Structures are given as C-alpha cells and as structure tokens.
Short mmCIF file of N, CA and C in Angstrom, two decimals:
data_model
loop_
_atom_site.label_atom_id
_atom_site.label_comp_id
_atom_site.label_asym_id
_atom_site.label_seq_id
_atom_site.Cartn_x
_atom_site.Cartn_y
_atom_site.Cartn_z
N MET A 1 6.30 3.54 23.22
CA MET A 1 5.39 3.58 22.17
C MET A 1 5.71 4.78 21.36
N LEU A 2 5.74 4.68 20.12
CA LEU A 2 5.93 5.81 19.21
C LEU A 2 4.72 6.28 18.60
N VAL A 3 4.48 7.66 18.53
CA VAL A 3 3.27 8.11 17.75
C VAL A 3 3.77 9.23 16.78
N LEU A 4 3.34 9.12 15.60
CA LEU A 4 3.65 10.10 14.57
C LEU A 4 2.75 11.26 14.60
N ASN A 5 3.56 12.40 14.70
CA ASN A 5 2.76 13.74 14.60
C ASN A 5 2.65 14.04 13.16
N PRO A 6 1.42 13.96 12.55
CA PRO A 6 1.29 14.23 11.03
C PRO A 6 1.64 15.54 10.71
N ALA A 7 1.56 16.55 11.52
CA ALA A 7 1.86 17.95 11.09
C ALA A 7 3.43 18.14 10.94
N SER A 8 4.17 17.46 11.76
CA SER A 8 5.64 17.76 11.71
C SER A 8 6.37 16.52 11.08
N GLY A 9 5.72 15.28 11.04
CA GLY A 9 6.41 14.17 10.54
C GLY A 9 7.32 13.64 11.56
N GLN A 10 7.25 14.06 12.80
CA GLN A 10 8.00 13.75 13.83
C GLN A 10 7.40 12.55 14.64
N TRP A 11 8.25 11.56 14.96
CA TRP A 11 7.87 10.48 15.82
C TRP A 11 8.04 10.99 17.30
N LEU A 12 7.02 10.84 18.05
CA LEU A 12 7.10 11.11 19.51
C LEU A 12 7.13 9.91 20.31
N GLY A 13 8.13 9.89 21.30
CA GLY A 13 8.18 8.61 22.11
C GLY A 13 8.44 9.05 23.60
N ILE A 14 8.74 8.11 24.39
CA ILE A 14 9.00 8.38 25.79
C ILE A 14 10.22 9.03 25.85
N GLY A 15 10.18 10.35 26.02
CA GLY A 15 11.30 11.27 26.30
C GLY A 15 12.33 11.33 25.06
N VAL A 16 11.90 10.88 23.88
CA VAL A 16 12.70 10.76 22.73
C VAL A 16 11.94 11.18 21.54
N ALA A 17 12.43 12.13 20.79
CA ALA A 17 11.73 12.48 19.47
C ALA A 17 12.54 11.73 18.34
N VAL A 18 11.85 11.06 17.58
CA VAL A 18 12.53 10.52 16.26
C VAL A 18 11.85 11.06 15.18
N HIS A 19 12.51 11.23 13.99
CA HIS A 19 11.96 11.72 12.73
C HIS A 19 11.88 10.68 11.76
N ALA A 20 10.82 10.75 10.91
CA ALA A 20 10.69 9.78 9.83
C ALA A 20 11.88 9.84 8.87
N LYS A 21 12.61 10.99 8.79
CA LYS A 21 13.77 11.04 7.79
C LYS A 21 14.97 10.77 8.57
N ASP A 22 15.01 10.41 9.87
CA ASP A 22 16.31 9.96 10.56
C ASP A 22 16.89 8.77 9.71
N LEU A 23 18.21 8.70 9.60
CA LEU A 23 18.91 7.65 8.86
C LEU A 23 19.31 6.51 9.83
N LEU A 24 18.95 5.30 9.25
CA LEU A 24 19.38 4.13 9.93
C LEU A 24 20.39 3.34 9.16
N THR A 25 21.26 2.66 9.79
CA THR A 25 22.20 1.77 9.07
C THR A 25 21.50 0.50 8.60
N ILE A 26 22.01 -0.22 7.80
CA ILE A 26 21.52 -1.55 7.34
C ILE A 26 21.22 -2.49 8.41
N GLY A 27 22.21 -2.44 9.35
CA GLY A 27 22.00 -3.35 10.55
C GLY A 27 20.85 -3.03 11.41
N GLU A 28 20.69 -1.74 11.59
CA GLU A 28 19.54 -1.28 12.35
C GLU A 28 18.15 -1.57 11.73
N VAL A 29 18.10 -1.60 10.34
CA VAL A 29 16.97 -1.86 9.63
C VAL A 29 16.70 -3.37 9.66
N VAL A 30 17.84 -4.20 9.67
CA VAL A 30 17.74 -5.53 9.70
C VAL A 30 17.13 -6.01 11.09
N ASP A 31 17.59 -5.30 12.13
CA ASP A 31 17.22 -5.68 13.52
C ASP A 31 15.69 -5.32 13.71
N ARG A 32 15.38 -4.19 13.29
CA ARG A 32 13.90 -3.66 13.42
C ARG A 32 12.95 -4.34 12.59
N SER A 33 13.35 -4.72 11.17
CA SER A 33 12.37 -5.21 10.35
C SER A 33 12.37 -6.76 10.26
N GLY A 34 13.52 -7.37 10.68
CA GLY A 34 13.40 -8.80 10.56
C GLY A 34 13.78 -9.30 9.18
N PHE A 35 14.09 -8.55 8.16
CA PHE A 35 14.54 -8.86 6.90
C PHE A 35 15.96 -9.05 6.94
N PRO A 36 16.49 -10.03 6.34
CA PRO A 36 18.06 -10.25 6.12
C PRO A 36 18.62 -9.06 5.32
N HIS A 37 19.93 -8.91 5.47
CA HIS A 37 20.69 -7.86 4.63
C HIS A 37 20.51 -8.10 3.16
N SER A 38 20.40 -9.37 2.75
CA SER A 38 20.32 -9.77 1.21
C SER A 38 18.91 -9.16 0.72
N ALA A 39 17.87 -9.40 1.51
CA ALA A 39 16.60 -8.93 1.14
C ALA A 39 16.54 -7.40 0.99
N LEU A 40 17.14 -6.65 1.88
CA LEU A 40 17.20 -5.27 1.75
C LEU A 40 17.89 -4.77 0.56
N ARG A 41 19.05 -5.39 0.26
CA ARG A 41 19.77 -5.04 -0.97
C ARG A 41 18.95 -5.40 -2.16
N TYR A 42 18.31 -6.52 -2.16
CA TYR A 42 17.45 -6.93 -3.27
C TYR A 42 16.17 -5.88 -3.48
N TYR A 43 15.58 -5.66 -2.44
CA TYR A 43 14.52 -4.75 -2.47
C TYR A 43 14.92 -3.30 -3.03
N GLU A 44 16.15 -2.88 -2.66
CA GLU A 44 16.66 -1.68 -3.10
C GLU A 44 16.95 -1.81 -4.52
N ARG A 45 17.51 -2.80 -5.12
CA ARG A 45 17.93 -2.95 -6.43
C ARG A 45 16.48 -2.97 -7.26
N GLU A 46 15.42 -3.65 -6.67
CA GLU A 46 14.12 -3.59 -7.32
C GLU A 46 13.39 -2.37 -7.33
N GLY A 47 13.90 -1.34 -6.44
CA GLY A 47 13.16 -0.09 -6.38
C GLY A 47 12.05 -0.03 -5.32
N LEU A 48 11.99 -1.01 -4.46
CA LEU A 48 11.00 -1.02 -3.50
C LEU A 48 11.38 -0.29 -2.28
N VAL A 49 12.59 -0.12 -2.04
CA VAL A 49 13.07 0.74 -0.91
C VAL A 49 14.32 1.54 -1.50
N ALA A 50 14.48 2.70 -0.75
CA ALA A 50 15.63 3.48 -1.23
C ALA A 50 16.66 3.67 -0.01
N ALA A 51 17.93 3.83 -0.51
CA ALA A 51 18.97 4.15 0.52
C ALA A 51 19.93 5.20 -0.06
N THR A 52 20.47 5.86 0.89
CA THR A 52 21.51 6.88 0.54
C THR A 52 22.81 6.23 0.81
N ARG A 53 23.85 6.84 0.48
CA ARG A 53 25.16 6.29 0.74
C ARG A 53 25.99 7.36 1.46
N THR A 54 26.78 6.90 2.37
CA THR A 54 27.74 7.70 3.14
C THR A 54 28.90 7.95 2.16
N THR A 55 29.76 8.72 2.56
CA THR A 55 31.07 8.94 1.62
C THR A 55 31.86 7.68 1.69
N GLY A 56 31.68 6.84 2.58
CA GLY A 56 32.39 5.54 2.66
C GLY A 56 31.57 4.40 1.81
N GLY A 57 30.47 4.71 1.33
CA GLY A 57 29.68 3.75 0.56
C GLY A 57 28.75 2.89 1.40
N GLN A 58 28.59 3.26 2.71
CA GLN A 58 27.60 2.53 3.46
C GLN A 58 26.19 3.02 3.25
N ARG A 59 25.24 1.94 3.26
CA ARG A 59 23.82 2.30 3.05
C ARG A 59 23.28 3.00 4.32
N ARG A 60 22.32 3.95 4.07
CA ARG A 60 21.55 4.61 5.23
C ARG A 60 20.16 4.69 4.57
N TYR A 61 19.28 4.25 5.48
CA TYR A 61 17.89 4.06 5.10
C TYR A 61 17.06 5.12 6.01
N GLU A 62 16.09 5.83 5.40
CA GLU A 62 15.25 6.79 6.28
C GLU A 62 14.35 5.78 7.15
N ARG A 63 14.17 6.25 8.37
CA ARG A 63 13.25 5.46 9.23
C ARG A 63 12.09 5.01 8.64
N SER A 64 11.46 5.85 7.82
CA SER A 64 10.10 5.45 7.11
C SER A 64 10.20 4.13 6.32
N VAL A 65 11.40 3.62 6.10
CA VAL A 65 11.54 2.45 5.23
C VAL A 65 11.08 1.30 6.03
N LEU A 66 10.97 1.35 7.40
CA LEU A 66 10.38 0.26 8.16
C LEU A 66 8.92 0.01 7.94
N ARG A 67 8.13 1.20 7.62
CA ARG A 67 6.75 0.87 7.32
C ARG A 67 6.65 0.18 5.90
N ARG A 68 7.48 0.69 4.91
CA ARG A 68 7.38 0.05 3.63
C ARG A 68 7.78 -1.52 3.77
N LEU A 69 8.82 -1.87 4.57
CA LEU A 69 9.07 -3.18 4.64
C LEU A 69 7.98 -3.98 5.35
N ALA A 70 7.32 -3.38 6.38
CA ALA A 70 6.18 -4.07 7.02
C ALA A 70 5.06 -4.32 5.96
N PHE A 71 4.83 -3.37 4.97
CA PHE A 71 3.91 -3.55 4.09
C PHE A 71 4.31 -4.63 2.99
N ILE A 72 5.53 -4.62 2.70
CA ILE A 72 5.99 -5.58 1.78
C ILE A 72 5.79 -7.13 2.42
N ARG A 73 6.16 -7.20 3.68
CA ARG A 73 6.00 -8.53 4.41
C ARG A 73 4.46 -8.92 4.37
N ALA A 74 3.66 -8.01 4.70
CA ALA A 74 2.25 -8.27 4.84
C ALA A 74 1.61 -8.71 3.35
N ALA A 75 2.00 -7.89 2.36
CA ALA A 75 1.63 -8.16 0.91
C ALA A 75 2.13 -9.52 0.56
N ARG A 76 3.34 -9.90 0.79
CA ARG A 76 3.90 -11.19 0.26
C ARG A 76 3.22 -12.27 1.08
N ALA A 77 2.83 -12.09 2.29
CA ALA A 77 2.20 -13.12 3.04
C ALA A 77 0.95 -13.60 2.62
N ILE A 78 0.23 -12.61 1.91
CA ILE A 78 -1.01 -13.00 1.25
C ILE A 78 -0.97 -13.31 -0.19
N GLY A 79 0.38 -13.41 -0.73
CA GLY A 79 0.62 -13.92 -1.99
C GLY A 79 0.56 -12.77 -3.01
N ILE A 80 0.77 -11.55 -2.62
CA ILE A 80 0.95 -10.58 -3.69
C ILE A 80 2.41 -10.48 -4.21
N GLY A 81 2.41 -10.52 -5.52
CA GLY A 81 3.75 -10.57 -6.20
C GLY A 81 4.47 -9.15 -6.13
N LEU A 82 5.79 -9.24 -6.32
CA LEU A 82 6.54 -8.04 -6.02
C LEU A 82 6.31 -6.98 -7.14
N ASP A 83 5.83 -7.28 -8.27
CA ASP A 83 5.38 -6.29 -9.33
C ASP A 83 4.24 -5.50 -8.76
N GLU A 84 3.25 -6.17 -8.19
CA GLU A 84 2.14 -5.60 -7.67
C GLU A 84 2.37 -4.72 -6.40
N VAL A 85 3.28 -5.28 -5.58
CA VAL A 85 3.88 -4.58 -4.44
C VAL A 85 4.44 -3.25 -4.81
N ARG A 86 5.19 -3.23 -5.98
CA ARG A 86 5.94 -2.18 -6.44
C ARG A 86 4.99 -1.11 -6.93
N THR A 87 3.94 -1.47 -7.69
CA THR A 87 2.99 -0.53 -8.19
C THR A 87 2.18 0.10 -7.00
N ALA A 88 1.94 -0.71 -5.96
CA ALA A 88 1.31 -0.16 -4.83
C ALA A 88 2.07 0.91 -4.14
N LEU A 89 3.37 0.53 -3.82
CA LEU A 89 4.31 1.49 -3.16
C LEU A 89 4.58 2.68 -3.94
N ASP A 90 4.60 2.61 -5.30
CA ASP A 90 4.71 3.80 -6.25
C ASP A 90 3.68 4.68 -6.04
N ALA A 91 2.55 4.28 -5.56
CA ALA A 91 1.36 5.14 -5.38
C ALA A 91 1.43 5.96 -4.09
N LEU A 92 2.36 5.70 -3.23
CA LEU A 92 2.62 6.36 -2.01
C LEU A 92 3.18 7.63 -2.31
N PRO A 93 2.91 8.77 -1.35
CA PRO A 93 3.52 10.04 -1.50
C PRO A 93 5.10 9.90 -1.20
N ALA A 94 5.79 10.55 -2.12
CA ALA A 94 7.30 10.55 -2.00
C ALA A 94 7.79 11.64 -1.05
N ASP A 95 6.93 12.67 -0.80
CA ASP A 95 7.31 13.78 -0.03
C ASP A 95 7.03 13.77 1.44
N HIS A 96 6.44 12.75 1.87
CA HIS A 96 6.15 12.51 3.34
C HIS A 96 6.00 10.96 3.63
N THR A 97 6.03 10.84 4.90
CA THR A 97 5.79 9.45 5.52
C THR A 97 4.38 9.09 5.16
N PRO A 98 4.15 7.90 4.54
CA PRO A 98 2.75 7.51 4.39
C PRO A 98 1.90 7.52 5.70
N THR A 99 0.73 7.90 5.57
CA THR A 99 -0.14 7.97 6.71
C THR A 99 -1.06 6.71 6.72
N LYS A 100 -1.78 6.61 7.80
CA LYS A 100 -2.71 5.50 8.07
C LYS A 100 -3.79 5.57 6.77
N ALA A 101 -4.14 6.71 6.33
CA ALA A 101 -5.09 6.76 5.21
C ALA A 101 -4.41 6.24 3.98
N ASP A 102 -3.21 6.57 3.76
CA ASP A 102 -2.42 6.04 2.62
C ASP A 102 -2.47 4.49 2.58
N TRP A 103 -2.18 3.92 3.81
CA TRP A 103 -1.87 2.41 3.90
C TRP A 103 -3.35 1.73 3.76
N THR A 104 -4.43 2.48 4.36
CA THR A 104 -5.77 1.98 4.20
C THR A 104 -6.22 1.88 2.71
N ARG A 105 -5.93 2.92 1.99
CA ARG A 105 -6.27 3.13 0.57
C ARG A 105 -5.67 1.91 -0.19
N LEU A 106 -4.24 1.63 0.15
CA LEU A 106 -3.74 0.51 -0.64
C LEU A 106 -4.21 -0.78 -0.37
N SER A 107 -4.49 -1.04 0.96
CA SER A 107 -4.91 -2.34 1.47
C SER A 107 -6.35 -2.68 0.98
N GLN A 108 -7.16 -1.64 0.65
CA GLN A 108 -8.51 -1.78 0.10
C GLN A 108 -8.52 -2.58 -1.29
N THR A 109 -7.33 -2.28 -2.05
CA THR A 109 -7.35 -2.83 -3.35
C THR A 109 -7.17 -4.32 -3.26
N TRP A 110 -6.78 -4.91 -2.20
CA TRP A 110 -6.52 -6.37 -2.06
C TRP A 110 -7.59 -7.03 -1.29
N ARG A 111 -8.48 -6.28 -0.76
CA ARG A 111 -9.61 -6.90 0.22
C ARG A 111 -10.31 -8.01 -0.69
N GLY A 112 -10.70 -7.84 -1.92
CA GLY A 112 -11.41 -8.87 -2.61
C GLY A 112 -10.60 -10.18 -2.69
N ARG A 113 -9.38 -10.06 -2.99
CA ARG A 113 -8.38 -11.15 -3.14
C ARG A 113 -8.47 -11.89 -1.89
N LEU A 114 -8.28 -11.16 -0.78
CA LEU A 114 -8.22 -11.88 0.58
C LEU A 114 -9.55 -12.58 0.78
N ASP A 115 -10.72 -11.96 0.53
CA ASP A 115 -11.97 -12.67 0.80
C ASP A 115 -12.06 -14.00 -0.06
N GLU A 116 -11.43 -13.87 -1.37
CA GLU A 116 -11.55 -14.97 -2.19
C GLU A 116 -10.63 -16.03 -1.63
N GLN A 117 -9.47 -15.69 -1.18
CA GLN A 117 -8.56 -16.70 -0.59
C GLN A 117 -9.22 -17.27 0.64
N ILE A 118 -9.83 -16.58 1.56
CA ILE A 118 -10.39 -17.04 2.76
C ILE A 118 -11.42 -18.07 2.28
N ASP A 119 -12.38 -17.71 1.40
CA ASP A 119 -13.43 -18.62 0.98
C ASP A 119 -12.79 -19.88 0.47
N ALA A 120 -11.75 -19.74 -0.38
CA ALA A 120 -11.06 -20.96 -0.96
C ALA A 120 -10.53 -21.90 0.18
N LEU A 121 -9.76 -21.21 1.10
CA LEU A 121 -9.18 -21.98 2.20
C LEU A 121 -10.21 -22.67 3.20
N VAL A 122 -11.34 -22.05 3.27
CA VAL A 122 -12.40 -22.69 4.06
C VAL A 122 -12.96 -23.84 3.39
N ALA A 123 -13.07 -23.75 2.07
CA ALA A 123 -13.51 -24.94 1.31
C ALA A 123 -12.49 -25.96 1.25
N LEU A 124 -11.32 -25.71 1.19
CA LEU A 124 -10.30 -26.73 1.21
C LEU A 124 -10.26 -27.32 2.55
N ARG A 125 -10.31 -26.57 3.70
CA ARG A 125 -10.34 -27.15 4.91
C ARG A 125 -11.56 -28.11 5.20
N ASP A 126 -12.62 -27.73 4.64
CA ASP A 126 -13.90 -28.49 4.90
C ASP A 126 -13.92 -29.84 4.04
N GLY A 127 -13.08 -29.70 2.93
CA GLY A 127 -13.10 -30.92 2.04
C GLY A 127 -11.82 -31.83 2.24
N LEU A 128 -10.95 -31.46 3.14
CA LEU A 128 -9.63 -32.27 3.24
C LEU A 128 -10.03 -33.82 3.61
N ASP A 129 -11.14 -34.10 4.21
CA ASP A 129 -11.35 -35.52 4.55
C ASP A 129 -11.87 -36.29 3.34
N SER A 130 -12.14 -35.66 2.18
CA SER A 130 -12.74 -36.45 1.14
C SER A 130 -11.84 -36.23 -0.11
N CYS A 131 -11.38 -34.94 -0.46
CA CYS A 131 -10.75 -34.78 -1.65
C CYS A 131 -9.98 -33.34 -1.69
N ILE A 132 -8.89 -33.13 -2.16
CA ILE A 132 -8.30 -31.81 -2.21
C ILE A 132 -8.18 -31.28 -3.73
N GLY A 133 -8.89 -32.01 -4.54
CA GLY A 133 -8.94 -31.66 -5.90
C GLY A 133 -7.64 -31.89 -6.73
N CYS A 134 -6.92 -32.93 -6.30
CA CYS A 134 -5.60 -32.99 -7.04
C CYS A 134 -5.72 -33.91 -8.28
N GLY A 135 -6.87 -34.53 -8.39
CA GLY A 135 -6.83 -35.50 -9.66
C GLY A 135 -6.11 -36.85 -9.41
N CYS A 136 -5.83 -37.20 -8.22
CA CYS A 136 -5.00 -38.42 -8.08
C CYS A 136 -5.82 -39.68 -8.11
N LEU A 137 -7.06 -39.61 -8.12
CA LEU A 137 -7.95 -40.81 -8.29
C LEU A 137 -7.69 -41.86 -7.14
N SER A 138 -7.20 -41.40 -5.99
CA SER A 138 -6.77 -42.30 -4.90
C SER A 138 -7.96 -42.51 -3.94
N LEU A 139 -8.97 -41.55 -4.10
CA LEU A 139 -10.19 -41.64 -3.10
C LEU A 139 -11.30 -41.97 -4.02
N ALA A 140 -12.32 -42.66 -3.50
CA ALA A 140 -13.61 -42.94 -4.15
C ALA A 140 -14.23 -41.55 -4.79
N ARG A 141 -14.14 -40.57 -4.04
CA ARG A 141 -14.77 -39.35 -4.38
C ARG A 141 -14.14 -38.78 -5.60
N CYS A 142 -12.90 -39.01 -5.63
CA CYS A 142 -12.07 -38.45 -6.88
C CYS A 142 -12.65 -39.22 -8.09
N ARG A 143 -12.89 -40.36 -8.13
CA ARG A 143 -13.38 -40.99 -9.22
C ARG A 143 -14.67 -40.39 -9.77
N LEU A 144 -15.48 -40.04 -8.82
CA LEU A 144 -16.76 -39.27 -9.28
C LEU A 144 -16.54 -37.89 -9.79
N MET A 145 -15.50 -37.10 -9.16
CA MET A 145 -15.23 -35.73 -9.53
C MET A 145 -14.50 -35.60 -10.74
N ASN A 146 -13.49 -36.69 -11.05
CA ASN A 146 -12.56 -36.59 -11.91
C ASN A 146 -12.33 -37.96 -12.65
N PRO A 147 -13.43 -38.56 -13.20
CA PRO A 147 -13.21 -39.89 -13.87
C PRO A 147 -12.30 -39.90 -14.97
N ASP A 148 -11.41 -40.93 -15.07
CA ASP A 148 -10.47 -41.03 -16.13
C ASP A 148 -9.43 -39.83 -16.07
N ASP A 149 -9.33 -39.10 -14.95
CA ASP A 149 -8.38 -38.17 -14.76
C ASP A 149 -8.54 -36.95 -15.82
N ARG A 150 -9.84 -36.63 -16.00
CA ARG A 150 -10.12 -35.43 -17.11
C ARG A 150 -9.27 -34.30 -16.54
N ALA A 151 -9.17 -34.06 -15.29
CA ALA A 151 -8.41 -32.82 -14.94
C ALA A 151 -7.02 -32.72 -15.37
N GLY A 152 -6.43 -33.92 -15.51
CA GLY A 152 -5.00 -33.99 -16.03
C GLY A 152 -4.86 -33.30 -17.27
N ALA A 153 -5.94 -33.22 -18.28
CA ALA A 153 -5.78 -32.65 -19.49
C ALA A 153 -5.66 -31.13 -19.43
N ALA A 154 -6.04 -30.52 -18.23
CA ALA A 154 -6.02 -29.13 -18.06
C ALA A 154 -4.64 -28.72 -17.68
N GLY A 155 -3.67 -29.62 -17.34
CA GLY A 155 -2.42 -29.14 -17.06
C GLY A 155 -1.88 -29.65 -15.62
N ASP A 156 -0.69 -29.37 -15.34
CA ASP A 156 -0.13 -29.92 -14.10
C ASP A 156 -0.75 -29.20 -12.98
N GLY A 157 -0.51 -29.81 -11.73
CA GLY A 157 -0.96 -29.38 -10.35
C GLY A 157 -2.39 -29.72 -10.12
N ALA A 158 -2.75 -29.12 -9.00
CA ALA A 158 -4.16 -29.41 -8.42
C ALA A 158 -5.12 -28.55 -9.26
N ARG A 159 -5.57 -29.04 -10.37
CA ARG A 159 -6.48 -28.29 -11.29
C ARG A 159 -7.83 -27.99 -10.59
N MET A 160 -8.30 -28.89 -9.78
CA MET A 160 -9.58 -28.63 -9.10
C MET A 160 -9.52 -27.86 -7.93
N LEU A 161 -8.32 -27.58 -7.43
CA LEU A 161 -8.14 -26.64 -6.28
C LEU A 161 -8.60 -25.23 -6.75
N PRO A 162 -9.27 -24.46 -5.83
CA PRO A 162 -9.80 -23.14 -6.15
C PRO A 162 -8.69 -22.23 -6.69
N ALA A 163 -9.03 -21.55 -7.73
CA ALA A 163 -7.93 -20.70 -8.35
C ALA A 163 -7.15 -19.85 -7.31
N ALA A 164 -7.80 -19.34 -6.36
CA ALA A 164 -7.17 -18.46 -5.35
C ALA A 164 -6.14 -19.13 -4.58
N LEU A 165 -6.07 -20.44 -4.63
CA LEU A 165 -4.99 -21.24 -3.90
C LEU A 165 -4.06 -21.76 -4.92
N ARG A 166 -4.31 -21.60 -6.19
CA ARG A 166 -3.23 -22.06 -7.14
C ARG A 166 -2.37 -21.01 -7.58
N ARG A 167 -2.54 -19.81 -7.18
CA ARG A 167 -1.73 -18.64 -7.56
C ARG A 167 -0.42 -19.01 -7.07
N THR A 168 0.68 -18.56 -7.99
CA THR A 168 1.99 -18.63 -7.57
C THR A 168 2.46 -17.26 -7.46
N PRO A 169 3.02 -16.76 -6.18
CA PRO A 169 3.40 -15.42 -6.16
C PRO A 169 4.65 -15.15 -6.95
N ALA A 170 4.84 -14.12 -7.53
CA ALA A 170 5.99 -13.76 -8.29
C ALA A 170 7.13 -13.38 -7.33
#
C-alpha cells in the first residue's frame, strides 16, 4: 500500500519511496491506469494530461497522472463530458499533487447530477414493466401517456425518458 506524505509529496510504501514527480513510461501508465496508448495520447492532445519527452522523443508522465486518469475514468463513467472534465482538472493545483481535499471539492460539483441520475434510473427501473417513455405506442399504457405519438413532435429519441438519462456525453 502506498501513502502520500503531504508535506514532502513523497509516496511511502513497503520499503520503497516513490515520488509524485517520478516519471513513468507510456507503457507503465497503460499498465497502471488501464487506458490504452491511444487514449493517453488523445488526452495529452486535449490538455487533460501532460507528458515530457526524452531526447529520443519518448513520452514520460509524472506518477501523479495516474490520479488524473482515475478521475477522468470516474467522471466519464457518470456521463461527464470531456470539456467539463477539462474545466475541473484545470482547477487543480499545478504545483503539487492534488490532495484528497482537492478531489473532494471537485466531486461535490457533480453530486447533484449524480442524485438526479440515480432518481431517474430508479424511476426507469420501476417502470420497465409498463413503459420506458419511448413513444412506441406498443403497450396499452403508452396510448394513455402518449396518444397519437405526441412525444414524436418533440424530436427523436425517448422524449419521455427523464432528462438525466437522455444526456449524451461529449
């Protein structure tokens, strides 16, 4: 287990000290993060993570990039678009590895969205046996909720599905 010493920025482990500023190869980051090479290069181009280059042109990432990648994965899993992820990551301190307080502050901004999504998913789960709000008119209840396919005039997709479940991540 590794523990971050906030005073020194040093990771302390069993008999090994690692630093947040230690450099990792792209292969090491791939192995540790689970992201493919192509995703790391894409996130670098998008300014979500940073790499330095060796004299031979190979990428090197600071160990702290692993936290940023974990944050990106979690944000994307709940439907946060990359623009919003970038804005959140830009709010992190550039001069030190983000602390638990930094991550807590960022995650609080999405708490309301998660609560909304949870409520919408519960409503969807509880209504699956009767209607999922698609406007298909295939079930008797749909004729009551959407006679003459009025929802179709609102546009494509499941218009009666809660908005939190209709979001398309960027």
